[in-house]
Coordinates of C-alpha atoms (C1' of nucleotides) in Angstrom, one line a residue:
Chain U
X1 CA -124.6 20.5 -65.2
X2 CA -122.0 20.2 -67.8
X3 CA -122.0 16.5 -67.9
X4 CA -125.2 16.5 -69.9
X5 CA -123.6 18.4 -72.8
X6 CA -120.6 16.1 -72.7
X7 CA -122.8 13.1 -73.2
X8 CA -124.9 14.8 -75.9
X9 CA -121.8 15.6 -78.0
X10 CA -120.8 11.9 -78.0
X11 CA -122.1 10.0 -81.1
X12 CA -123.0 7.1 -79.0
X13 CA -125.6 9.1 -77.2
X14 CA -126.8 11.3 -80.0
X15 CA -130.5 11.9 -80.3
X16 CA -131.3 10.8 -76.8
X17 CA -133.7 13.0 -74.7
X18 CA -132.8 14.5 -71.3
X19 CA -134.7 11.8 -69.4
X20 CA -132.6 9.1 -71.1
X21 CA -129.3 11.0 -70.5
X22 CA -130.3 11.3 -66.8
X23 CA -130.7 7.6 -66.6
X24 CA -127.3 7.1 -68.2
X25 CA -125.7 9.5 -65.7
X26 CA -127.3 7.6 -62.9
X27 CA -125.5 4.4 -63.7
X28 CA -122.2 6.0 -64.9
X29 CA -119.2 6.0 -62.5
X30 CA -116.9 8.9 -62.9
X31 CA -113.2 7.9 -62.6
X32 CA -109.9 9.6 -62.7
X33 CA -106.6 8.1 -63.8
X34 CA -103.2 9.6 -63.9
X35 CA -100.7 9.2 -66.8
X36 CA -99.4 5.7 -67.3
X37 CA -102.1 3.9 -65.3
X38 CA -103.4 0.5 -66.5
X39 CA -107.3 0.5 -66.7
X40 CA -107.5 -3.2 -67.5
X41 CA -105.4 -6.0 -68.9
X42 CA -106.1 -8.4 -71.7
X43 CA -108.0 -11.5 -70.4
X44 CA -109.2 -9.7 -67.3
X45 CA -112.9 -10.3 -66.6
X46 CA -115.0 -7.4 -68.1
X47 CA -118.0 -6.1 -66.3
X48 CA -118.5 -2.9 -68.1
X49 CA -117.3 -0.5 -70.7
X50 CA -115.8 3.0 -70.8
X51 CA -116.4 6.4 -72.3
X52 CA -113.5 8.8 -72.4
X53 CA -114.2 12.3 -71.0
X54 CA -110.7 13.8 -71.3
X55 CA -107.2 12.6 -71.9
X56 CA -105.8 10.0 -74.3
X57 CA -105.9 6.2 -73.7
X58 CA -104.0 3.6 -75.5
X59 CA -105.6 0.3 -76.5
X60 CA -103.0 -2.3 -77.3
X61 CA -102.0 -5.9 -77.5
X62 CA -98.8 -7.6 -76.4
X63 CA -97.0 -10.4 -78.0
X64 CA -95.3 -13.1 -75.9
X65 CA -92.0 -11.4 -76.5
X66 CA -93.4 -8.0 -75.4
X67 CA -93.9 -6.4 -78.7
X68 CA -96.8 -3.9 -78.6
X69 CA -99.4 -3.5 -81.3
X70 CA -101.5 -0.4 -80.7
X71 CA -105.1 -1.0 -81.8
X72 CA -106.4 2.5 -81.2
X73 CA -105.7 5.6 -79.3
X74 CA -108.9 6.8 -77.7
X75 CA -109.9 10.5 -77.6
X76 CA -112.5 12.3 -75.6
X77 CA -116.1 11.4 -76.6
X78 CA -115.1 7.9 -77.7
X79 CA -116.2 4.8 -76.0
X80 CA -114.0 1.7 -75.6
X81 CA -114.3 -1.9 -74.5
X82 CA -117.9 -2.0 -75.7
X83 CA -117.2 -5.4 -77.1
X84 CA -117.1 -6.7 -73.5
X85 CA -120.8 -6.1 -73.2
X86 CA -122.4 -8.6 -75.5
X87 CA -120.6 -11.9 -75.6
X88 CA -121.7 -13.7 -72.5
X89 CA -119.2 -14.0 -69.7
X90 CA -116.5 -12.0 -71.3
X91 CA -113.0 -10.8 -70.9
X92 CA -111.2 -7.7 -72.2
X93 CA -109.6 -8.4 -75.5
X94 CA -106.7 -6.0 -75.1
X95 CA -104.9 -3.7 -72.6
X96 CA -105.9 -0.2 -71.9
X97 CA -103.4 2.4 -70.5
X98 CA -103.6 6.1 -70.1
X99 CA -101.1 8.2 -72.1
X100 CA -102.1 11.4 -70.2
X101 CA -104.1 12.1 -67.1
X102 CA -107.6 11.1 -68.0
X103 CA -111.2 11.1 -66.9
X104 CA -113.7 8.4 -67.9
X105 CA -117.2 7.2 -67.3
X106 CA -117.5 3.6 -66.5
X107 CA -120.8 1.9 -67.3
X108 CA -121.5 -1.4 -65.6
X109 CA -122.6 -4.0 -68.0
X110 CA -125.9 -5.2 -66.5
X111 CA -127.3 -1.8 -65.8
X112 CA -126.4 -0.6 -69.3
X113 CA -127.9 -3.6 -71.0
X114 CA -131.2 -2.9 -69.1
X115 CA -131.2 0.6 -70.6
X116 CA -130.6 -0.8 -74.0
X117 CA -133.6 -3.1 -73.7
X118 CA -136.0 -0.1 -73.3
X119 CA -134.2 2.2 -75.7
X120 CA -134.1 1.3 -79.4
X121 CA -132.3 4.6 -80.3
X122 CA -129.5 3.8 -78.0
X123 CA -129.2 0.3 -79.5
X124 CA -129.0 1.7 -82.9
X125 CA -126.3 4.2 -81.9
X126 CA -124.4 1.3 -80.3
X127 CA -124.6 -0.6 -83.5
X128 CA -123.4 2.3 -85.5
X129 CA -120.4 2.7 -83.1
X130 CA -119.5 -0.9 -83.4
X131 CA -119.8 -0.8 -87.2
X132 CA -117.2 2.0 -87.1
X133 CA -114.9 -0.3 -85.1
X134 CA -115.4 -3.2 -87.5
X135 CA -114.4 -0.9 -90.4
X136 CA -111.4 0.3 -88.5
X137 CA -110.3 -3.3 -87.8
X138 CA -111.1 -4.2 -91.3
X139 CA -108.6 -1.6 -92.5
X140 CA -106.1 -2.7 -90.0
X141 CA -106.2 -6.3 -91.2
X142 CA -105.9 -5.0 -94.8
X143 CA -102.9 -3.0 -93.9
X144 CA -101.2 -5.7 -91.8
X145 CA -101.7 -8.5 -94.2
X146 CA -101.7 -7.1 -97.6
X147 CA -99.4 -4.1 -97.6
X148 CA -95.8 -3.3 -96.8
X149 CA -94.7 -0.6 -94.4
X150 CA -94.4 2.1 -97.2
X151 CA -98.1 1.5 -98.2
X152 CA -99.2 1.4 -94.6
X153 CA -97.5 4.7 -93.8
X154 CA -98.9 6.2 -97.0
X155 CA -102.4 5.2 -96.1
X156 CA -102.0 6.7 -92.6
X157 CA -100.7 10.0 -94.0
X158 CA -103.6 10.2 -96.5
X159 CA -106.0 9.4 -93.7
X160 CA -104.6 12.2 -91.5
X161 CA -105.0 15.0 -94.0
X162 CA -107.3 17.4 -92.3
X163 CA -110.8 17.3 -93.9
X164 CA -111.8 20.2 -96.1
X165 CA -108.2 20.9 -96.7
X166 CA -107.7 21.6 -100.3
X167 CA -104.3 23.1 -100.1
X168 CA -101.7 21.7 -102.4
X169 CA -99.4 20.8 -99.6
X170 CA -101.4 19.7 -96.6
X171 CA -99.7 19.8 -93.2
X172 CA -100.1 16.9 -90.7
X173 CA -99.3 17.2 -87.0
X174 CA -98.8 14.0 -85.2
X175 CA -100.7 13.6 -82.0
X176 CA -98.4 10.8 -80.8
X177 CA -94.8 9.9 -80.7
X178 CA -93.2 8.2 -83.8
X179 CA -92.7 5.1 -81.7
X180 CA -96.4 4.9 -81.0
X181 CA -97.2 5.5 -84.7
X182 CA -94.9 2.7 -85.6
X183 CA -96.7 0.4 -83.3
X184 CA -100.1 1.4 -84.8
X185 CA -98.7 0.6 -88.2
X186 CA -97.5 -2.8 -87.0
X187 CA -93.8 -2.0 -87.2
X188 CA -91.0 -0.6 -85.1
X189 CA -89.6 2.9 -84.7
X190 CA -86.4 2.1 -86.6
X191 CA -88.3 1.0 -89.7
X192 CA -90.7 3.9 -89.6
X193 CA -87.7 6.3 -89.3
X194 CA -86.2 4.7 -92.4
X195 CA -89.4 4.8 -94.4
X196 CA -90.0 8.4 -93.5
X197 CA -86.4 9.1 -94.7
X198 CA -87.1 7.3 -97.9
X199 CA -90.2 9.4 -98.6
X200 CA -88.2 12.5 -97.9
X201 CA -85.5 11.6 -100.3
X202 CA -88.1 10.8 -103.0
X203 CA -89.7 14.3 -102.4
X204 CA -93.0 12.9 -101.3
X205 CA -93.0 14.6 -97.9
X206 CA -91.1 17.0 -95.7
X207 CA -90.7 16.2 -92.0
X208 CA -90.0 18.6 -89.2
X209 CA -90.4 17.0 -85.8
X210 CA -94.1 16.1 -85.4
X211 CA -95.0 18.1 -88.5
X212 CA -95.2 16.4 -91.8
X213 CA -95.9 18.3 -95.0
X214 CA -97.4 16.3 -97.9
X215 CA -95.6 17.3 -101.1
X216 CA -96.9 14.7 -103.5
X217 CA -100.3 13.2 -102.7
X218 CA -100.4 11.4 -106.0
X219 CA -97.3 9.4 -105.1
X220 CA -98.8 8.4 -101.8
X221 CA -102.0 7.2 -103.4
X222 CA -100.1 5.2 -105.9
X223 CA -98.2 3.5 -103.0
X224 CA -101.5 2.5 -101.4
X225 CA -102.7 1.0 -104.7
X226 CA -106.2 0.2 -103.7
X227 CA -108.8 2.0 -105.7
X228 CA -111.6 1.0 -103.5
X229 CA -110.0 2.6 -100.5
X230 CA -111.1 6.0 -101.4
X231 CA -114.7 5.1 -100.9
X232 CA -114.1 3.9 -97.4
X233 CA -112.1 6.9 -96.3
X234 CA -115.1 9.2 -96.7
X235 CA -117.1 7.3 -94.2
X236 CA -114.4 6.6 -91.7
X237 CA -113.6 10.2 -90.9
Chain N
X1 CA -142.9 -23.9 -93.5
X2 CA -139.3 -24.8 -92.8
X3 CA -137.9 -21.3 -93.3
X4 CA -139.2 -20.5 -89.8
X5 CA -137.1 -23.2 -88.2
X6 CA -134.1 -22.1 -90.2
X7 CA -134.4 -18.5 -88.9
X8 CA -135.0 -19.7 -85.3
X9 CA -131.8 -21.7 -85.3
X10 CA -129.7 -18.6 -86.3
X11 CA -128.2 -16.8 -83.2
X12 CA -129.1 -13.5 -84.8
X13 CA -132.8 -14.2 -84.5
X14 CA -132.8 -16.2 -81.3
X15 CA -135.6 -15.5 -78.9
X16 CA -137.8 -13.8 -81.4
X17 CA -141.5 -14.8 -81.5
X18 CA -143.3 -16.0 -84.5
X19 CA -144.8 -12.7 -85.3
X20 CA -141.4 -11.1 -85.5
X21 CA -140.0 -13.9 -87.6
X22 CA -142.9 -13.5 -90.0
X23 CA -142.0 -9.8 -90.4
X24 CA -138.4 -10.8 -91.1
X25 CA -139.5 -13.3 -93.7
X26 CA -141.7 -10.6 -95.3
X27 CA -138.7 -8.4 -96.1
X28 CA -136.2 -11.2 -96.8
X29 CA -135.3 -12.0 -100.4
X30 CA -134.4 -15.5 -101.2
X31 CA -131.4 -15.8 -103.6
X32 CA -129.5 -18.7 -105.2
X33 CA -125.9 -18.6 -106.3
X34 CA -123.9 -21.2 -108.0
X35 CA -120.3 -22.0 -107.2
X36 CA -117.8 -19.3 -107.9
X37 CA -120.2 -16.4 -108.2
X38 CA -119.4 -12.9 -106.8
X39 CA -122.1 -11.6 -104.5
X40 CA -120.5 -8.2 -104.1
X41 CA -117.2 -6.5 -104.6
X42 CA -115.2 -4.3 -102.2
X43 CA -116.3 -0.7 -102.5
X44 CA -119.6 -1.5 -104.1
X45 CA -122.5 0.4 -102.6
X46 CA -124.2 -1.6 -99.9
X47 CA -128.0 -1.6 -99.6
X48 CA -128.4 -4.6 -97.3
X49 CA -126.9 -7.6 -95.6
X50 CA -127.0 -11.4 -96.0
X51 CA -127.8 -14.5 -94.1
X52 CA -126.4 -17.8 -95.3
X53 CA -128.9 -20.6 -95.7
X54 CA -126.7 -23.2 -97.2
X55 CA -123.3 -23.4 -98.9
X56 CA -120.0 -21.8 -98.1
X57 CA -119.1 -18.2 -98.9
X58 CA -115.7 -16.7 -98.9
X59 CA -115.2 -13.1 -97.5
X60 CA -111.9 -11.7 -98.6
X61 CA -109.8 -8.7 -99.5
X62 CA -107.4 -8.3 -102.4
X63 CA -104.1 -6.5 -102.5
X64 CA -103.2 -4.3 -105.5
X65 CA -100.9 -7.2 -106.6
X66 CA -103.8 -9.6 -106.4
X67 CA -102.9 -11.4 -103.2
X68 CA -105.9 -12.6 -101.4
X69 CA -106.5 -12.3 -97.6
X70 CA -109.5 -14.4 -96.5
X71 CA -111.3 -12.7 -93.6
X72 CA -113.8 -15.4 -93.0
X73 CA -115.6 -18.3 -94.6
X74 CA -119.3 -18.1 -93.9
X75 CA -121.3 -21.2 -93.0
X76 CA -125.1 -21.7 -92.9
X77 CA -126.9 -19.7 -90.2
X78 CA -124.3 -17.0 -90.2
X79 CA -124.9 -13.4 -91.4
X80 CA -122.4 -11.3 -93.3
X81 CA -122.0 -7.8 -94.4
X82 CA -123.9 -6.6 -91.4
X83 CA -121.4 -3.8 -91.1
X84 CA -123.0 -2.2 -94.2
X85 CA -126.1 -1.4 -92.3
X86 CA -125.0 1.2 -89.8
X87 CA -122.5 3.6 -91.2
X88 CA -124.5 6.0 -93.3
X89 CA -124.1 5.7 -97.0
X90 CA -121.9 2.7 -96.9
X91 CA -120.0 0.4 -99.2
X92 CA -119.0 -3.2 -98.8
X93 CA -115.6 -3.5 -97.1
X94 CA -114.6 -6.7 -98.8
X95 CA -115.4 -9.2 -101.6
X96 CA -117.9 -12.1 -101.2
X97 CA -117.7 -15.1 -103.4
X98 CA -119.4 -18.5 -103.2
X99 CA -117.2 -21.5 -102.8
X100 CA -120.1 -23.9 -103.4
X101 CA -123.6 -23.6 -104.6
X102 CA -125.3 -21.4 -102.0
X103 CA -128.6 -20.0 -100.9
X104 CA -128.9 -16.8 -98.9
X105 CA -131.5 -14.4 -97.6
X106 CA -130.9 -10.8 -98.5
X107 CA -132.3 -8.2 -96.1
X108 CA -132.6 -4.7 -97.6
X109 CA -131.1 -2.1 -95.3
X110 CA -134.0 0.4 -94.8
X111 CA -136.7 -2.3 -94.1
X112 CA -134.4 -4.1 -91.7
X113 CA -133.5 -1.0 -89.7
X114 CA -137.3 -0.2 -89.4
X115 CA -137.7 -3.6 -87.7
X116 CA -134.7 -2.9 -85.4
X117 CA -136.4 0.3 -84.2
X118 CA -139.4 -1.6 -82.8
X119 CA -137.5 -4.6 -81.7
X120 CA -135.0 -4.2 -78.8
X121 CA -134.3 -8.0 -78.7
X122 CA -133.3 -8.0 -82.3
X123 CA -131.0 -5.1 -81.7
X124 CA -129.4 -6.9 -78.8
X125 CA -128.9 -10.0 -80.9
X126 CA -127.3 -7.9 -83.6
X127 CA -125.0 -6.3 -81.1
X128 CA -124.0 -9.8 -79.9
X129 CA -123.3 -10.9 -83.4
X130 CA -121.2 -7.9 -84.1
X131 CA -119.2 -8.4 -80.9
X132 CA -118.3 -11.9 -82.1
X133 CA -117.0 -10.3 -85.2
X134 CA -115.0 -7.8 -83.4
X135 CA -113.4 -10.5 -81.3
X136 CA -112.7 -12.5 -84.4
X137 CA -111.0 -9.5 -86.1
X138 CA -109.2 -8.8 -82.8
X139 CA -107.7 -12.3 -83.0
X140 CA -106.8 -11.9 -86.6
X141 CA -105.0 -8.6 -85.9
X142 CA -103.2 -10.3 -83.1
X143 CA -102.1 -13.2 -85.3
X144 CA -101.1 -11.0 -88.2
X145 CA -99.1 -8.4 -86.3
X146 CA -97.7 -10.2 -83.3
X147 CA -97.0 -13.8 -84.3
X148 CA -95.1 -15.7 -86.9
X149 CA -96.5 -18.3 -89.2
X150 CA -95.8 -21.2 -86.8
X151 CA -97.7 -19.5 -84.0
X152 CA -100.6 -18.6 -86.3
X153 CA -100.9 -22.2 -87.6
X154 CA -100.7 -23.5 -84.0
X155 CA -103.4 -21.2 -82.9
X156 CA -105.6 -22.3 -85.8
X157 CA -105.1 -25.9 -85.0
X158 CA -105.9 -25.5 -81.3
X159 CA -109.0 -23.5 -82.3
X160 CA -110.2 -26.3 -84.6
X161 CA -110.1 -29.1 -82.1
X162 CA -113.7 -30.3 -81.9
X163 CA -115.3 -29.2 -78.7
X164 CA -115.9 -31.8 -76.0
X165 CA -113.1 -33.9 -77.5
X166 CA -111.0 -35.1 -74.7
X167 CA -109.1 -37.6 -76.7
X168 CA -105.3 -37.6 -76.4
X169 CA -104.9 -37.1 -80.1
X170 CA -107.7 -35.1 -81.6
X171 CA -108.4 -35.3 -85.3
X172 CA -109.0 -32.2 -87.4
X173 CA -110.5 -32.3 -90.8
X174 CA -110.0 -29.2 -92.9
X175 CA -113.1 -27.8 -94.5
X176 CA -111.1 -25.9 -97.1
X177 CA -108.0 -26.2 -99.3
X178 CA -104.6 -25.6 -97.9
X179 CA -104.2 -22.7 -100.1
X180 CA -107.3 -21.1 -98.6
X181 CA -106.1 -21.9 -95.1
X182 CA -102.8 -20.2 -96.0
X183 CA -104.7 -17.1 -97.1
X184 CA -106.7 -17.0 -93.8
X185 CA -103.4 -17.2 -91.9
X186 CA -102.0 -14.4 -93.9
X187 CA -99.4 -16.4 -95.8
X188 CA -99.0 -18.4 -99.0
X189 CA -99.5 -22.1 -99.6
X190 CA -95.7 -22.8 -99.9
X191 CA -95.0 -21.4 -96.5
X192 CA -97.9 -23.3 -95.0
X193 CA -96.7 -26.5 -96.6
X194 CA -93.2 -26.0 -95.1
X195 CA -94.6 -25.2 -91.7
X196 CA -96.8 -28.3 -91.7
X197 CA -93.8 -30.3 -92.7
X198 CA -91.8 -28.8 -89.8
X199 CA -94.5 -29.7 -87.3
X200 CA -94.6 -33.2 -88.7
X201 CA -90.8 -33.6 -88.3
X202 CA -91.0 -32.3 -84.7
X203 CA -93.7 -34.9 -84.0
X204 CA -96.3 -32.3 -83.2
X205 CA -98.9 -33.4 -85.8
X206 CA -99.5 -36.1 -88.4
X207 CA -101.0 -35.0 -91.7
X208 CA -102.9 -37.1 -94.2
X209 CA -104.5 -35.0 -96.9
X210 CA -107.2 -32.9 -95.2
X211 CA -106.9 -34.8 -92.0
X212 CA -104.6 -33.6 -89.3
X213 CA -104.0 -35.4 -86.0
X214 CA -102.7 -33.5 -83.1
X215 CA -100.0 -35.5 -81.4
X216 CA -98.7 -32.9 -79.0
X217 CA -101.1 -30.2 -77.8
X218 CA -98.7 -28.9 -75.3
X219 CA -96.1 -28.1 -77.9
X220 CA -98.8 -26.2 -79.9
X221 CA -99.8 -24.1 -76.9
X222 CA -96.2 -23.3 -76.2
X223 CA -95.8 -22.0 -79.8
X224 CA -98.7 -19.7 -79.3
X225 CA -97.3 -18.3 -76.2
X226 CA -100.1 -16.0 -75.1
X227 CA -101.5 -17.0 -71.7
X228 CA -104.5 -14.8 -72.1
X229 CA -105.5 -16.5 -75.3
X230 CA -107.0 -19.4 -73.4
X231 CA -109.7 -17.3 -71.9
X232 CA -110.8 -16.0 -75.2
X233 CA -111.0 -19.3 -76.9
X234 CA -113.7 -20.4 -74.5
X235 CA -116.0 -17.6 -75.6
X236 CA -115.3 -17.7 -79.3
X237 CA -116.3 -21.3 -79.9
Chain J
dC1 C1' -105.7 -41.4 -120.3
dG2 C1' -104.8 -36.7 -119.9
dC3 C1' -106.2 -32.5 -117.9
dC4 C1' -106.4 -29.2 -114.1
dA5 C1' -106.2 -27.7 -109.7
dC6 C1' -103.8 -28.3 -105.6
dA7 C1' -99.6 -29.6 -103.0
dT8 C1' -94.9 -30.0 -102.3
dT9 C1' -89.9 -28.9 -102.6
dG10 C1' -85.7 -26.3 -103.8
dA11 C1' -83.1 -22.0 -104.6
dA12 C1' -82.7 -17.1 -104.4
dG13 C1' -83.7 -12.7 -102.9
dG14 C1' -85.8 -8.9 -100.1
dC15 C1' -88.2 -6.6 -96.5
dA16 C1' -88.2 -5.7 -92.1
dG17 C1' -86.9 -6.8 -87.2
dT18 C1' -83.0 -6.9 -83.8
dC19 C1' -79.0 -5.2 -81.7
dA20 C1' -76.0 -1.5 -80.7
dA21 C1' -74.6 3.2 -80.5
dA22 C1' -74.9 8.0 -81.2
dG23 C1' -77.6 12.2 -81.6
dG24 C1' -81.7 14.9 -80.3
dT25 C1' -85.6 16.6 -77.3
dG26 C1' -88.3 17.9 -73.5
dG27 C1' -89.0 18.3 -68.7
dT28 C1' -87.3 18.7 -63.9
dG29 C1' -84.8 20.5 -60.3
dG30 C1' -81.0 22.8 -58.6
Chain Z
dC1 C1' -80.6 29.6 -66.7
dC2 C1' -78.4 25.6 -67.1
dA3 C1' -77.4 20.8 -66.3
dC4 C1' -79.0 16.5 -66.1
dC5 C1' -81.8 12.7 -67.1
dA6 C1' -85.1 10.0 -69.3
dC7 C1' -87.1 9.1 -73.4
dC8 C1' -87.5 9.4 -78.2
dT9 C1' -85.2 9.3 -82.8
dT10 C1' -81.9 8.2 -86.1
dT11 C1' -78.4 5.4 -88.4
dG12 C1' -75.6 1.3 -89.5
dA13 C1' -74.7 -3.7 -89.7
dC14 C1' -76.5 -8.0 -89.5
dT15 C1' -79.8 -11.8 -89.5
dG16 C1' -83.8 -14.3 -90.6
dC17 C1' -88.4 -15.2 -91.9
dC18 C1' -91.1 -15.3 -95.5
dT19 C1' -92.2 -14.5 -100.4
dT20 C1' -91.3 -15.4 -105.1
dC21 C1' -90.2 -18.1 -108.9
dA22 C1' -89.8 -22.5 -111.0
dA23 C1' -90.3 -27.3 -111.3
dT24 C1' -92.1 -31.6 -109.9
dG25 C1' -95.6 -34.5 -107.6
dT26 C1' -100.4 -35.9 -106.7
dG27 C1' -105.3 -36.6 -106.9
dG28 C1' -109.9 -36.2 -108.8
dC29 C1' -112.8 -36.2 -112.9
dG30 C1' -114.5 -36.1 -117.5

DNA sequence: CGCCACATTGAAGGCAGTCAAAGGTGGTGG
DNA sequence: CCACCACCTTTGACTGCCTTCAATGTGGCG
């Protein structure tokens, strides 16, 4: 059954034996969503968490005026809403909406916590996963509070350079629309468009639709400014 | 020995029996710091995490230009830098500096992880603690990206109303300088000063040094705007 | 008393958001 | 294959919030 191999590939369940995976499958609910569906809303009572099997799911917040801040775009193999599990009677802290047709596993809270109690390895994995999130949020706070849009975009671009790519002019292909990228960077599409244009004029990048070629990595790193950033990048990818 | 009772009171170690606490004490290193000392810097290699015993410790980030964003001010009983434990070879994601003379426990990474492996309850506590952090960060991102300074200040004030206080005009006493509060809110002291003044003129609050009286809760909540916020507040306090 | 850190106030300037409109792109159905 | 439509992207003009800089006010403490 191919669901086993799906679970095994997911970092959250790495190192678990088949018996444990079987137990997980027993409590997992397989769900299908079509593009544009809302999985849950912010504030809604949370009784479990999700694991993405296929598709892309947008996790975001809304301001009172309707502005959208994307926290994360979830890809297959990644869990989301884990935070719901461990803080008493809890509610979802953001919205979740499918960007494409998607399949997910839904793990009800109480059953999953029972598994955790008898399964130290699973707990450790869970902790590792949540650490990743904390680091991601940490970066996001850094970006939003300490850097202007140019720096945020520069950081994003550096982050997106494919690993092991030692070419002089790495190529990045966006997996989302520029409007969505703008929202992730805490800005709006107009400003992103202007910033990209500025980078182009300064010879830092070349843009062709969703393809961006980095012409001057040095300049990008200077825009970011943080020395300590480099260290973190290694662990976040 | 009074260290036992200290550990027991800490949410992170709630529900552990004396034997387990004894093991924790065995690996804990007791450290003293005087006011203004740097415990660790961002990017520095992380080999363990901390638990505050007494004093106040500021966790913050620095922008290239030297602007400070306070992530959190840690109080006794609270752990910090736990994120360092679970992401492979890791580095501290922020700076930590004492605001007062402080005592802490330092738990070396490898020894602590060994304890976790044989101790499901401790793992669950750890997960709960990290969930709290995720929620806190979540709010911070919301504040920084979606709200203006007035809304951020309003949210802070509402949050700081002492629990169980049903008085019509609750009194808040700041535990930090206004400059530090400004930094937590992602702004500067001048702007905070102006915003406080505006609130005063609108009859929303009264300010006397570090004492702030809330005169119009309704107005503050309207400034925040988020309906869903209310739900979260309950769980975060 | 005088120092120092913090707080307040004013003036000026910039970054980025909003509004509006035009240009581009992809997908659907005729 | 083309036409149409919806959505995304780009550009310009304008506005405003917030930061910066500079100066003055205030309080605690040796």
